PDB file of C-alpha atoms in Angstrom:
ATOM      1  CA  MET V   1      25.462  -0.673   1.261  1.00  0.00           C
ATOM      2  CA  SER V   2      28.960  -0.425  -0.067  1.00  0.00           C
ATOM      3  CA  GLN V   3      31.052   2.561   0.906  1.00  0.00           C
ATOM      4  CA  ALA V   4      33.237   2.352  -2.180  1.00  0.00           C
ATOM      5  CA  THR V   5      31.543   5.330  -3.804  1.00  0.00           C
ATOM      6  CA  MET V   6      31.240   7.640  -0.806  1.00  0.00           C
ATOM      7  CA  GLY V   7      32.175  11.310  -1.274  1.00  0.00           C
ATOM      8  CA  ARG V   8      30.071  12.263  -4.314  1.00  0.00           C
ATOM      9  CA  VAL V   9      26.534  12.901  -5.381  1.00  0.00           C
ATOM     10  CA  ILE V  10      25.146  10.104  -7.541  1.00  0.00           C
ATOM     11  CA  ASN V  11      21.541  10.051  -8.762  1.00  0.00           C
ATOM     12  CA  GLY V  12      20.857  13.109  -6.605  1.00  0.00           C
ATOM     13  CA  VAL V  13      21.956  11.222  -3.482  1.00  0.00           C
ATOM     14  CA  ASP V  14      24.767  12.531  -1.282  1.00  0.00           C
ATOM     15  CA  VAL V  15      26.610   9.224  -0.963  1.00  0.00           C
ATOM     16  CA  GLU V  16      28.952  10.616   1.704  1.00  0.00           C
ATOM     17  CA  ARG V  17      25.996  11.382   3.993  1.00  0.00           C
ATOM     18  CA  LEU V  18      24.455   8.038   3.055  1.00  0.00           C
ATOM     19  CA  GLY V  19      27.692   6.326   4.076  1.00  0.00           C
ATOM     20  CA  GLN V  20      27.734   8.239   7.366  1.00  0.00           C
ATOM     21  CA  THR V  21      24.171   7.085   8.029  1.00  0.00           C
ATOM     22  CA  VAL V  22      25.094   3.472   7.291  1.00  0.00           C
ATOM     23  CA  GLN V  23      28.112   3.681   9.617  1.00  0.00           C
ATOM     24  CA  ALA V  24      26.080   5.300  12.403  1.00  0.00           C
ATOM     25  CA  VAL V  25      23.427   2.561  12.272  1.00  0.00           C
ATOM     26  CA  GLN V  26      26.115  -0.151  12.096  1.00  0.00           C
ATOM     27  CA  GLN V  27      27.752   1.263  15.224  1.00  0.00           C
ATOM     28  CA  ASN V  28      24.456   1.903  17.046  1.00  0.00           C
ATOM     29  CA  PRO V  29      21.639  -0.275  15.651  1.00  0.00           C
ATOM     30  CA  SER V  30      19.033   1.501  17.809  1.00  0.00           C
ATOM     31  CA  LEU V  31      19.426   4.524  15.480  1.00  0.00           C
ATOM     32  CA  GLY V  32      17.689   2.443  12.811  1.00  0.00           C
ATOM     33  CA  THR V  33      14.493   2.255  14.839  1.00  0.00           C
ATOM     34  CA  SER V  34      11.869   4.495  13.271  1.00  0.00           C
ATOM     35  CA  GLN V  35       8.179   5.227  13.727  1.00  0.00           C
ATOM     36  CA  PHE V  36       6.079   6.911  11.062  1.00  0.00           C
ATOM     37  CA  ARG V  37       2.581   8.213  11.727  1.00  0.00           C
ATOM     38  CA  ALA V  38      -0.589   9.322   9.995  1.00  0.00           C
ATOM     39  CA  VAL V  39      -3.718  10.874  11.480  1.00  0.00           C
ATOM     40  CA  ASN V  40      -6.898  10.400   9.463  1.00  0.00           C
ATOM     41  CA  ARG V  41     -10.275  12.106   9.663  1.00  0.00           C
ATOM     42  CA  TRP V  42     -13.419  11.025   7.848  1.00  0.00           C
ATOM     43  CA  ILE V  43     -15.147  13.778   5.847  1.00  0.00           C
ATOM     44  CA  SER V  44     -18.159  12.155   4.122  1.00  0.00           C
ATOM     45  CA  GLY V  45     -18.942   8.939   2.270  1.00  0.00           C
ATOM     46  CA  GLY V  46     -15.650   7.493   1.072  1.00  0.00           C
ATOM     47  CA  HIS V  47     -13.847  10.841   1.413  1.00  0.00           C
ATOM     48  CA  ASN V  48     -11.302  11.115   4.218  1.00  0.00           C
ATOM     49  CA  ARG V  49      -8.075  13.032   4.791  1.00  0.00           C
ATOM     50  CA  SER V  50      -4.778  11.974   6.330  1.00  0.00           C
ATOM     51  CA  ALA V  51      -2.270  14.374   7.833  1.00  0.00           C
ATOM     52  CA  ILE V  52       1.342  13.231   7.994  1.00  0.00           C
ATOM     53  CA  LYS V  53       3.825  15.298   9.954  1.00  0.00           C
ATOM     54  CA  GLY V  54       5.739  13.922  12.914  1.00  0.00           C
ATOM     55  CA  PHE V  55       7.958  10.860  12.930  1.00  0.00           C
ATOM     56  CA  TYR V  56      10.695   9.303  15.046  1.00  0.00           C
ATOM     57  CA  CYS V  57      14.020   8.443  13.400  1.00  0.00           C
ATOM     58  CA  ALA V  58      17.739   8.385  14.188  1.00  0.00           C
ATOM     59  CA  GLY V  59      17.128   8.296  17.930  1.00  0.00           C
ATOM     60  CA  GLN V  60      14.892  11.346  18.154  1.00  0.00           C
ATOM     61  CA  GLU V  61      11.564  12.906  17.246  1.00  0.00           C
ATOM     62  CA  ASP V  62      11.867  14.838  13.986  1.00  0.00           C
ATOM     63  CA  THR V  63      10.745  18.461  14.244  1.00  0.00           C
ATOM     64  CA  THR V  64      11.821  19.743  10.823  1.00  0.00           C
ATOM     65  CA  ARG V  65       8.351  19.641   9.256  1.00  0.00           C
ATOM     66  CA  THR V  66       6.489  22.848  10.025  1.00  0.00           C
ATOM     67  CA  LYS V  67       3.187  21.731   8.500  1.00  0.00           C
ATOM     68  CA  PRO V  68       1.689  18.351   7.686  1.00  0.00           C
ATOM     69  CA  PHE V  69       1.374  16.746   4.288  1.00  0.00           C
ATOM     70  CA  GLU V  70      -2.335  16.277   3.616  1.00  0.00           C
ATOM     71  CA  LEU V  71      -3.579  13.419   1.494  1.00  0.00           C
ATOM     72  CA  ASP V  72      -7.207  13.105   0.459  1.00  0.00           C
ATOM     73  CA  ALA V  73      -8.661   9.697  -0.285  1.00  0.00           C
ATOM     74  CA  ASP V  74     -12.032   8.943  -1.838  1.00  0.00           C
ATOM     75  CA  GLU V  75     -13.623   6.450  -4.170  1.00  0.00           C
ATOM     76  CA  PRO V  76     -14.442   6.963  -7.839  1.00  0.00           C
ATOM     77  CA  HIS V  77     -18.072   7.586  -8.794  1.00  0.00           C
ATOM     78  CA  VAL V  78     -18.560   3.964  -9.894  1.00  0.00           C
ATOM     79  CA  LEU V  79     -17.681   2.923  -6.311  1.00  0.00           C
ATOM     80  CA  LEU V  80     -20.115   5.459  -4.798  1.00  0.00           C
ATOM     81  CA  GLY V  81     -17.535   8.142  -4.060  1.00  0.00           C
ATOM     82  CA  LYS V  82     -17.097  11.682  -5.291  1.00  0.00           C
ATOM     83  CA  ASP V  83     -13.597  11.066  -6.724  1.00  0.00           C
ATOM     84  CA  GLN V  84     -11.946  13.743  -4.555  1.00  0.00           C
ATOM     85  CA  GLY V  85      -8.715  11.786  -4.261  1.00  0.00           C
ATOM     86  CA  ALA V  86      -7.096   8.513  -5.177  1.00  0.00           C
ATOM     87  CA  ASN V  87      -8.681   5.578  -3.416  1.00  0.00           C
ATOM     88  CA  PRO V  88      -6.782   3.679  -0.698  1.00  0.00           C
ATOM     89  CA  VAL V  89      -5.706   0.791  -2.939  1.00  0.00           C
ATOM     90  CA  GLU V  90      -4.368   3.325  -5.456  1.00  0.00           C
ATOM     91  CA  PHE V  91      -2.347   4.899  -2.627  1.00  0.00           C
ATOM     92  CA  VAL V  92      -0.836   1.453  -2.014  1.00  0.00           C
ATOM     93  CA  LEU V  93       0.311   1.367  -5.645  1.00  0.00           C
ATOM     94  CA  HIS V  94       1.759   4.874  -5.272  1.00  0.00           C
ATOM     95  CA  ALA V  95       3.545   3.951  -2.034  1.00  0.00           C
ATOM     96  CA  LEU V  96       4.990   0.817  -3.629  1.00  0.00           C
ATOM     97  CA  ALA V  97       6.116   2.648  -6.790  1.00  0.00           C
ATOM     98  CA  ALA V  98       7.686   5.458  -4.780  1.00  0.00           C
ATOM     99  CA  CYS V  99       9.483   3.130  -2.384  1.00  0.00           C
ATOM    100  CA  LEU V 100      10.753   0.790  -5.101  1.00  0.00           C
ATOM    101  CA  THR V 101      12.090   3.827  -6.978  1.00  0.00           C
ATOM    102  CA  THR V 102      13.714   5.382  -3.901  1.00  0.00           C
ATOM    103  CA  SER V 103      15.280   2.067  -2.870  1.00  0.00           C
ATOM    104  CA  LEU V 104      16.605   1.527  -6.373  1.00  0.00           C
ATOM    105  CA  VAL V 105      18.082   5.046  -6.560  1.00  0.00           C
ATOM    106  CA  TYR V 106      19.695   4.999  -3.096  1.00  0.00           C
ATOM    107  CA  HIS V 107      21.202   1.534  -3.390  1.00  0.00           C
ATOM    108  CA  ALA V 108      22.402   2.237  -6.928  1.00  0.00           C
ATOM    109  CA  ALA V 109      24.084   5.437  -5.727  1.00  0.00           C
ATOM    110  CA  ALA V 110      25.822   3.565  -2.913  1.00  0.00           C
ATOM    111  CA  ARG V 111      27.196   1.110  -5.476  1.00  0.00           C
ATOM    112  CA  GLY V 112      28.282   3.818  -7.921  1.00  0.00           C
ATOM    113  CA  ILE V 113      25.565   2.919 -10.429  1.00  0.00           C
ATOM    114  CA  HIS V 114      24.401   5.943 -12.386  1.00  0.00           C
ATOM    115  CA  ILE V 115      20.722   6.258 -13.283  1.00  0.00           C
ATOM    116  CA  GLU V 116      19.549   8.732 -15.882  1.00  0.00           C
ATOM    117  CA  SER V 117      15.823   8.057 -15.688  1.00  0.00           C
ATOM    118  CA  ILE V 118      13.236   5.751 -14.127  1.00  0.00           C
ATOM    119  CA  GLU V 119       9.603   5.298 -15.034  1.00  0.00           C
ATOM    120  CA  SER V 120       7.308   2.674 -13.620  1.00  0.00           C
ATOM    121  CA  LYS V 121       3.812   1.381 -14.183  1.00  0.00           C
ATOM    122  CA  LEU V 122       1.971  -0.534 -11.490  1.00  0.00           C
ATOM    123  CA  GLU V 123      -1.235  -2.505 -11.800  1.00  0.00           C
ATOM    124  CA  GLY V 124      -3.143  -4.284  -9.057  1.00  0.00           C
ATOM    125  CA  ASP V 125      -5.950  -6.804  -9.496  1.00  0.00           C
ATOM    126  CA  LEU V 126      -8.746  -6.634  -6.936  1.00  0.00           C
ATOM    127  CA  ASP V 127     -12.109  -8.424  -6.837  1.00  0.00           C
ATOM    128  CA  LEU V 128     -14.872  -6.445  -5.089  1.00  0.00           C
ATOM    129  CA  GLN V 129     -16.554  -9.679  -3.996  1.00  0.00           C
ATOM    130  CA  GLY V 130     -14.050  -9.828  -1.132  1.00  0.00           C
ATOM    131  CA  PHE V 131     -14.585  -6.229   0.045  1.00  0.00           C
ATOM    132  CA  LEU V 132     -18.358  -6.550  -0.266  1.00  0.00           C
ATOM    133  CA  GLY V 133     -18.344  -9.759   1.791  1.00  0.00           C
ATOM    134  CA  LEU V 134     -19.964 -11.740  -1.013  1.00  0.00           C
ATOM    135  CA  SER V 135     -17.425 -14.564  -0.973  1.00  0.00           C
ATOM    136  CA  ASP V 136     -15.153 -16.020   1.678  1.00  0.00           C
ATOM    137  CA  GLN V 137     -13.113 -17.469  -1.193  1.00  0.00           C
ATOM    138  CA  VAL V 138     -12.099 -14.067  -2.590  1.00  0.00           C
ATOM    139  CA  ARG V 139      -9.331 -12.052  -1.008  1.00  0.00           C
ATOM    140  CA  ARG V 140     -10.361  -8.542   0.151  1.00  0.00           C
ATOM    141  CA  GLY V 141      -7.165  -6.928  -1.088  1.00  0.00           C
ATOM    142  CA  TYR V 142      -5.061  -7.186  -4.188  1.00  0.00           C
ATOM    143  CA  LYS V 143      -4.743 -10.681  -5.656  1.00  0.00           C
ATOM    144  CA  GLN V 144      -1.637  -9.592  -7.537  1.00  0.00           C
ATOM    145  CA  ILE V 145       0.424  -6.472  -8.173  1.00  0.00           C
ATOM    146  CA  ARG V 146       2.626  -6.053 -11.234  1.00  0.00           C
ATOM    147  CA  ALA V 147       5.361  -3.430 -11.355  1.00  0.00           C
ATOM    148  CA  SER V 148       7.114  -2.687 -14.627  1.00  0.00           C
ATOM    149  CA  PHE V 149      10.124  -0.374 -14.764  1.00  0.00           C
ATOM    150  CA  THR V 150      11.956   1.327 -17.600  1.00  0.00           C
ATOM    151  CA  VAL V 151      15.366   2.417 -16.336  1.00  0.00           C
ATOM    152  CA  LYS V 152      18.082   4.197 -18.275  1.00  0.00           C
ATOM    153  CA  SER V 153      21.292   3.251 -16.479  1.00  0.00           C
ATOM    154  CA  ASP V 154      24.783   1.854 -16.807  1.00  0.00           C
ATOM    155  CA  ALA V 155      23.704  -1.308 -14.923  1.00  0.00           C
ATOM    156  CA  THR V 156      21.953  -4.470 -16.066  1.00  0.00           C
ATOM    157  CA  ALA V 157      18.221  -4.951 -15.529  1.00  0.00           C
ATOM    158  CA  LYS V 158      18.979  -7.941 -13.279  1.00  0.00           C
ATOM    159  CA  ASP V 159      21.290  -5.870 -11.050  1.00  0.00           C
ATOM    160  CA  LEU V 160      18.728  -3.063 -10.817  1.00  0.00           C
ATOM    161  CA  GLU V 161      15.860  -5.448 -10.040  1.00  0.00           C
ATOM    162  CA  GLU V 162      17.844  -6.859  -7.134  1.00  0.00           C
ATOM    163  CA  LEU V 163      18.152  -3.363  -5.631  1.00  0.00           C
ATOM    164  CA  THR V 164      14.363  -2.943  -5.527  1.00  0.00           C
ATOM    165  CA  LYS V 165      14.162  -5.801  -3.007  1.00  0.00           C
ATOM    166  CA  PHE V 166      15.483  -3.430  -0.302  1.00  0.00           C
ATOM    167  CA  SER V 167      12.194  -1.490  -0.454  1.00  0.00           C
ATOM    168  CA  PRO V 168      10.345  -1.403   2.905  1.00  0.00           C
ATOM    169  CA  VAL V 169       6.972  -1.074   1.145  1.00  0.00           C
ATOM    170  CA  PHE V 170       7.803  -4.063  -1.089  1.00  0.00           C
ATOM    171  CA  ASP V 171       8.427  -5.999   2.125  1.00  0.00           C
ATOM    172  CA  ILE V 172       5.184  -4.706   3.688  1.00  0.00           C
ATOM    173  CA  VAL V 173       3.001  -5.783   0.766  1.00  0.00           C
ATOM    174  CA  SER V 174       4.882  -9.062   0.189  1.00  0.00           C
ATOM    175  CA  ASN V 175       4.857 -10.347   3.772  1.00  0.00           C
ATOM    176  CA  PRO V 176       2.191 -10.365   6.473  1.00  0.00           C
ATOM    177  CA  VAL V 177       2.525  -7.449   8.899  1.00  0.00           C
ATOM    178  CA  PRO V 178       0.779  -7.586  12.276  1.00  0.00           C
ATOM    179  CA  VAL V 179      -1.836  -4.826  12.424  1.00  0.00           C
ATOM    180  CA  SER V 180      -3.669  -4.068  15.637  1.00  0.00           C
ATOM    181  CA  ILE V 181      -6.910  -2.100  15.589  1.00  0.00           C
ATOM    182  CA  HIS V 182      -8.425  -0.446  18.637  1.00  0.00           C
ATOM    183  CA  ILE V 183     -11.782   1.287  18.383  1.00  0.00           C
ATOM    184  CA  GLU V 184     -13.117   3.548  21.091  1.00  0.00           C
ATOM    185  CA  SER V 185     -16.834   4.203  20.791  1.00  0.00           C
ATOM    186  CA  ARG V 186     -18.146   7.469  22.237  1.00  0.00           C
TER     187      ARG V 186
END
C-alpha cells in the first residue's frame, strides 16, 4: 500500500492508521500473523449456529469483543431445511462479497482513490449431484462464482478490479487451502 495519501480519512478509512499498520508489519512481519476462529454447534437438521468472538492479530489475542457474533445457518425448505438462516454456500458468497468490498475500499483509500458507492451481486453455480454423492464427475462445491460490481468512483474500472485481488477470501476460494479435520467420537 502506498503511503502517499496518509493523514486523512478516505472512504471511511483512517489512512494514517492504515499507514502505521503497514509500517509496523513491514518492520516486524510477525505482526501480520493472524488466527481467526469460529465455534459451531448443531441445533437440528440443517440448522446450526456459529459463534465468532476471539481472534489473534498484531502479536496478541484480541479482547475487545465482549460478546460473540452469532450466525445461524440452515437450508431452504426445498433442501429439507427450515430456512432459519442462509445456507453455508450462501455464506461463502457473503464472505467473498464482503471481503472483495473491504479490500477494494482499503486499497483505494491507501492510493487516494475516492469511492462514493459500491454495490455487488454474486452468483454461484452448484450441482447437487456432487453433494449427494451421485456422481464422481461433479464437483461438490461451486463450479463457478461470478461477482459483478457497480462502483461510483474517480478511478477506472480496471484499476478498481485490480484492487479486489488483494482480498483474502478471493484467495481462499480461488486457490486450494489445506483443511484438516479431526473428529472425536464420544
